Coordinates of C-alpha atoms and ligand atoms in Angstrom, one line a residue:
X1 CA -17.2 -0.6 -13.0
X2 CA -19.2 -3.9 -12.8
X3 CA -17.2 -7.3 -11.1
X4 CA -19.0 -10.6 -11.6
X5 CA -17.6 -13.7 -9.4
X6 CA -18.4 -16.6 -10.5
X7 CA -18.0 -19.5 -7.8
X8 CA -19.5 -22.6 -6.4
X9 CA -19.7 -21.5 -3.0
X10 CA -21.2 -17.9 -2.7
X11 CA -20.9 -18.0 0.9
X12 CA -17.6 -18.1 1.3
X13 CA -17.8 -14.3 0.4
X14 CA -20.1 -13.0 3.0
X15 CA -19.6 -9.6 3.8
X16 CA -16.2 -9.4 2.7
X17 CA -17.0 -6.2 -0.2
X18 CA -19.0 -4.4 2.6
X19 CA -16.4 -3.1 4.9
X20 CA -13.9 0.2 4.3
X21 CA -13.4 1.7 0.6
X22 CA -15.0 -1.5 -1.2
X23 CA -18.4 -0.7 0.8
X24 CA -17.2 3.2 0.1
X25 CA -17.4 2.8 -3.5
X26 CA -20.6 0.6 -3.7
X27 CA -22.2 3.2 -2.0
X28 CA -20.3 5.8 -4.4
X29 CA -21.9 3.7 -7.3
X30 CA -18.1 3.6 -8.7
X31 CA -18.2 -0.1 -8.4
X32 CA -21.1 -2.7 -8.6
X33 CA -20.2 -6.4 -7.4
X34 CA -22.3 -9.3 -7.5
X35 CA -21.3 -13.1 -6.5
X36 CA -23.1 -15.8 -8.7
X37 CA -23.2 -19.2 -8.1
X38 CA -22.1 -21.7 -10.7
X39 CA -24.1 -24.3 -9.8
X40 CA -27.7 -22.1 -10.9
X41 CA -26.5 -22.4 -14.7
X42 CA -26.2 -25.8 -14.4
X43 CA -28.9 -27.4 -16.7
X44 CA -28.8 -31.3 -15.6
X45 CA -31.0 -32.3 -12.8
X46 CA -28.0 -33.0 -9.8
X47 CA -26.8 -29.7 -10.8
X48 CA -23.7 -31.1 -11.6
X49 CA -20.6 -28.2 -11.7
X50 CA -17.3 -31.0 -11.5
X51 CA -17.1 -34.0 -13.4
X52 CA -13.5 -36.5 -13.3
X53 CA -11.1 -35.9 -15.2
X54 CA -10.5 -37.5 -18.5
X55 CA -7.1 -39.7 -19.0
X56 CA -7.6 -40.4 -14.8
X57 CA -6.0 -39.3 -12.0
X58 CA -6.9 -37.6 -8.6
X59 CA -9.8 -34.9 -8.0
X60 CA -12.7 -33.5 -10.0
X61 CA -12.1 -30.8 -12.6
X62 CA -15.0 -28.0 -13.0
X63 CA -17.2 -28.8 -16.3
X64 CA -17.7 -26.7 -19.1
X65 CA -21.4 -26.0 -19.5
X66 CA -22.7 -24.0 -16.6
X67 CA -19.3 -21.8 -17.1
X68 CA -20.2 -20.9 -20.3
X69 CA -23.8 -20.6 -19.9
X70 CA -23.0 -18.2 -16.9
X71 CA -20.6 -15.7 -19.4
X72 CA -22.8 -15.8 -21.7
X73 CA -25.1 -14.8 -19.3
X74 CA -23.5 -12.2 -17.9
X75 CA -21.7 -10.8 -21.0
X76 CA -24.3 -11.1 -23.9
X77 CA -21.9 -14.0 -25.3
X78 CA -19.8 -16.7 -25.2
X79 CA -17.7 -15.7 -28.3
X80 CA -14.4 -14.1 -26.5
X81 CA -14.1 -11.6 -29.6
X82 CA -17.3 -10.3 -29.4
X83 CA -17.4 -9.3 -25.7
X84 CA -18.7 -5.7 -25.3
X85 CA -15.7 -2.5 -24.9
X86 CA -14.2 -2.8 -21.3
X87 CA -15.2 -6.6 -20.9
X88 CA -12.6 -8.9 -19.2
X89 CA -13.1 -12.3 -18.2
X90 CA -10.3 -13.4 -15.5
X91 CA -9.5 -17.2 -14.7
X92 CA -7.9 -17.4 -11.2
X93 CA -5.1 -20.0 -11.8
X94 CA -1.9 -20.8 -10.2
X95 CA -0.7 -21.3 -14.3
X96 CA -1.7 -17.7 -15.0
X97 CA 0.1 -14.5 -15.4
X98 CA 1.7 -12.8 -11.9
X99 CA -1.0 -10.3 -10.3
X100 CA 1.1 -7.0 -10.1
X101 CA 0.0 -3.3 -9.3
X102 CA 0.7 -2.5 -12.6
X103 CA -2.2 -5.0 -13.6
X104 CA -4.3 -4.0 -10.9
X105 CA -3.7 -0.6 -12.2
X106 CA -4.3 -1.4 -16.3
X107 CA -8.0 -3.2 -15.0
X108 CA -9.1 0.0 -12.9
X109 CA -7.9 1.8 -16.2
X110 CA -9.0 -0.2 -19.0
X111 CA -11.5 -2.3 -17.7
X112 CA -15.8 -1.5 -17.3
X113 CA -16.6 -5.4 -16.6
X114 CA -14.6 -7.9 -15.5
X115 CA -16.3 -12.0 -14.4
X116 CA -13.8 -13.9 -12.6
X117 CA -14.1 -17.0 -12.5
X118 CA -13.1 -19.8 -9.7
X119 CA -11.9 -22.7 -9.9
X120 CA -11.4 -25.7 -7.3
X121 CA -10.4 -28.8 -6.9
X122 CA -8.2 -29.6 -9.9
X123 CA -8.9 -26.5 -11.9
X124 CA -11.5 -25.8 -14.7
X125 CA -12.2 -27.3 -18.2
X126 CA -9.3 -25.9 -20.6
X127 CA -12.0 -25.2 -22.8
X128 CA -13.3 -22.4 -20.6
X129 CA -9.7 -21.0 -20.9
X130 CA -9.7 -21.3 -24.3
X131 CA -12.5 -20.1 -25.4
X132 CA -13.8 -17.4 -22.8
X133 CA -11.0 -16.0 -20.8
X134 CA -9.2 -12.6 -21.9
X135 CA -7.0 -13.2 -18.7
X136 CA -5.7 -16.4 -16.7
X137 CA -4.1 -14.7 -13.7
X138 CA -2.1 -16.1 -10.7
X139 CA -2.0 -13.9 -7.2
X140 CA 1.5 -15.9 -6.4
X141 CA 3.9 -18.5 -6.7
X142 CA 2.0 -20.9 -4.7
X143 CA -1.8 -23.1 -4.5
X144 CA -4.7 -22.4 -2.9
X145 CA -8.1 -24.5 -2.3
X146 CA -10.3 -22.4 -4.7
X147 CA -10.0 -19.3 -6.8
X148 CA -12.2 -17.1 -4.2
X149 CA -9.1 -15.5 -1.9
X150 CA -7.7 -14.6 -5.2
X151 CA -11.1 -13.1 -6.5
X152 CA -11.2 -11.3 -3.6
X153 CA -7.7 -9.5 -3.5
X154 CA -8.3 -9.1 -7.3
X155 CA -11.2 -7.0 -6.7
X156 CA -9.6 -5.0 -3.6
X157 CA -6.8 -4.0 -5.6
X158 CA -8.6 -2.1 -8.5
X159 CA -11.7 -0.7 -6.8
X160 CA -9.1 1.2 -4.4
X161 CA -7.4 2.2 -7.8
X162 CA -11.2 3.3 -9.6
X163 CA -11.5 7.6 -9.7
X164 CA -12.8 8.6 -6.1
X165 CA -12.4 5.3 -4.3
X166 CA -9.8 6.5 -2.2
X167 CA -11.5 9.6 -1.3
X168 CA -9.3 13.1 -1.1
X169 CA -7.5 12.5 2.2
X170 CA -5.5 9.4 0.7
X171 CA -4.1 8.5 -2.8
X172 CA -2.6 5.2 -4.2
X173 CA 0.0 7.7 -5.7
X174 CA 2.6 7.0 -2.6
X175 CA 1.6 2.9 -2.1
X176 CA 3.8 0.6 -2.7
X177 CA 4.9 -0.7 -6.2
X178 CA 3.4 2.6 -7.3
X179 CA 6.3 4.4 -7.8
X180 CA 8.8 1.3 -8.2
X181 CA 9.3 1.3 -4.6
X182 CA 8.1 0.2 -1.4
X183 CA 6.2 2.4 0.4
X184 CA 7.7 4.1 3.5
X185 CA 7.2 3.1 7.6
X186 CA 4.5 5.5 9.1
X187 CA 3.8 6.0 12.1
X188 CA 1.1 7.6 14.5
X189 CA 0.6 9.0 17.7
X190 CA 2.2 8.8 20.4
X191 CA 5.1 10.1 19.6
X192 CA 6.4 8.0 22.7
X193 CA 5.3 4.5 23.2
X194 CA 6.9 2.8 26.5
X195 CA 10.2 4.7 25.3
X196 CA 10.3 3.8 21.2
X197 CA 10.1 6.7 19.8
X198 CA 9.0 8.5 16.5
X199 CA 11.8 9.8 14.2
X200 CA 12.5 13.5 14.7
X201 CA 12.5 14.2 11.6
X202 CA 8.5 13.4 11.4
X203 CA 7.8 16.0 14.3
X204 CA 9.7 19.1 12.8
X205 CA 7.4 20.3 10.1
X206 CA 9.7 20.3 7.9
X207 CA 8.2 18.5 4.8
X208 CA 11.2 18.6 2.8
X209 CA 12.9 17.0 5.1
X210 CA 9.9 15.1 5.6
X211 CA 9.9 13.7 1.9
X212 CA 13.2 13.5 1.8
X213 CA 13.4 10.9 4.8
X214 CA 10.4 9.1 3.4
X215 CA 12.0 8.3 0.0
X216 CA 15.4 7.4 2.0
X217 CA 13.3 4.8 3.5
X218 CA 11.2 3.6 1.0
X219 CA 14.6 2.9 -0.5
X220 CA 16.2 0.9 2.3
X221 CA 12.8 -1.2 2.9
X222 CA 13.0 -1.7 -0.6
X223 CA 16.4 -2.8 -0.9
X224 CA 16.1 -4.7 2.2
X225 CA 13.0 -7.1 1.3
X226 CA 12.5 -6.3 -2.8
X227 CA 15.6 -6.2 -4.4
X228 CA 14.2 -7.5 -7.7
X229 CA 12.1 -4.2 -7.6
X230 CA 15.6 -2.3 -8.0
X231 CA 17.1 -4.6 -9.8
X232 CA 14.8 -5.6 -12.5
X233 CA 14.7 -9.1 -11.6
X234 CA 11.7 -11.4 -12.9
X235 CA 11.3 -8.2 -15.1
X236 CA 9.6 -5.8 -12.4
X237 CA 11.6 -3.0 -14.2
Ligands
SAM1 C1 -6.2 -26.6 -6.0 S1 -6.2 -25.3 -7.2 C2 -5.8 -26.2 -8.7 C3 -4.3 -26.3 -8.9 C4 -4.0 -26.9 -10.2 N1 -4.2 -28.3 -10.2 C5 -2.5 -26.6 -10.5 O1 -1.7 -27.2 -9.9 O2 -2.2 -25.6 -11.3 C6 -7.9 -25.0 -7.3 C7 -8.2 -23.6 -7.8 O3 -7.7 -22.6 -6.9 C8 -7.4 -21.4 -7.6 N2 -6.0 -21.0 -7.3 C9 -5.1 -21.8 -6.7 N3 -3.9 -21.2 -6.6 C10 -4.1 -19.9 -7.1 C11 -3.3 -18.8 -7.3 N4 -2.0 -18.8 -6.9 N5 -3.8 -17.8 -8.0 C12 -5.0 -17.7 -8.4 N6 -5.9 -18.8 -8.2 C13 -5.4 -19.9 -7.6 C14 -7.7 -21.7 -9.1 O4 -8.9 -21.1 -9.4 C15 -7.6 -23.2 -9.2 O5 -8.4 -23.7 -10.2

């Protein structure tokens, strides 16, 4: 798989994809990831990337051009219909649809390419939505400064879902929201730590007993903070 970020501040990425199973799978060659700056495809000679908004009001809004110059770019075009198999380009936005597992899970699937793009300030041009984006996706119910946090938990989430990004030792197969639940407490050693102990039932061997404690819990935790999960509120069911 191939990520693309599109931002106006690079930096603030860093190192971030070069630590644990992100760094893992770049290595692997399962994932490729490569942060661009906005500001390069911008043609005039400020290098202009914001611009006020039209009808007034407060903040700058991210312009057009060096967007689409940049997917076009990076995809071959900038006709949303004629993007290559596998291509999806992703607009962080508090307006879009609610990042889930089960999207996370339908990108590591479906997807070979995916270019998200950030905004700031007031949000991007609504002709970059309209025109280039296959999806405008929210990572919650509440606003951030820029797109980037979101890019990056975007990117997290599917590369740890990609074949062999997880190595053999762990699976996704038992994480939360995986199989409609919660996932269940672990613990490590000691079994004794200043008198809190370790269930029992996690020392015995016994791994029907085991499993059978683990979906007890997953259960109660589930219960306890995610009702909706059980429920089918905000249709998670
Ligand atoms: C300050 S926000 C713009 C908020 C916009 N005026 C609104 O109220 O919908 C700037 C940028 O941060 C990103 N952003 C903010 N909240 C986000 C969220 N919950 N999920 C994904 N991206 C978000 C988007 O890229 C957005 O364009």
């Amino acid at each position: 798989m191939k990520i693309d970020v599109l931002t106006i501040f690079p930096e603030f990425f860093g190192q971030v994809f070069d630590f644990g199973i992100i760094r893992r799978a770049k290595l692997a060659g399962i994932v490729e990831i490569n942060v661009h700056d906005i500001r390069e495809y911008a043609t005039d000679k400020h290098k202009m990337v914001d611009d006020r908004p039209f009808g007034g009001g407060d903040g700058m809004v991210l312009k057009p051009e060096p967007i689409f110059a940049a997917i076009e770019n990076l995809t071959g075009t900038c006709d949303r219909d004629a993007y290559p198999a596998g291509t999806r380009v992703v607009l962080l936005s508090p307006q879009g649809k609610p990042f889930k597992q089960a999207m996370a899970k339908e990108f590591a699937d479906d997807a070979t390419h995916i270019v998200m793009i950030c905004g700031r300030y007031e949000g991007v041009d609504e002709r970059v939505n309209d025109l280039l984006v296959t999806d405008e996706v929210s990572i919650g119910d509440y606003v951030l400064s820029g797109g980037e946090p979101a890019a990056i938990v975007i990117a997290d989430s599917i590369v740890r879902l990609l074949p062999n990004a997880l190595g053999s030792d762990t699976s996704a197969a038992n994480d939360s929201f995986s199989g409609g639940l919660l996932d269940c407490p672990h613990y490590t050693r000691p079994a004794d730590f200043r008198g809190y102990t370790v269930p029992e039932v996690l020392l015995n061997g016994n791994h029907a007993e085991i499993e059978k404690w683990r979906f007890e819990k997953a259960l109660e935790k589930t219960r306890q903070n995610r009702i909706d999960l059980l429920t089918g509120e905000n249709g998670e069911m």
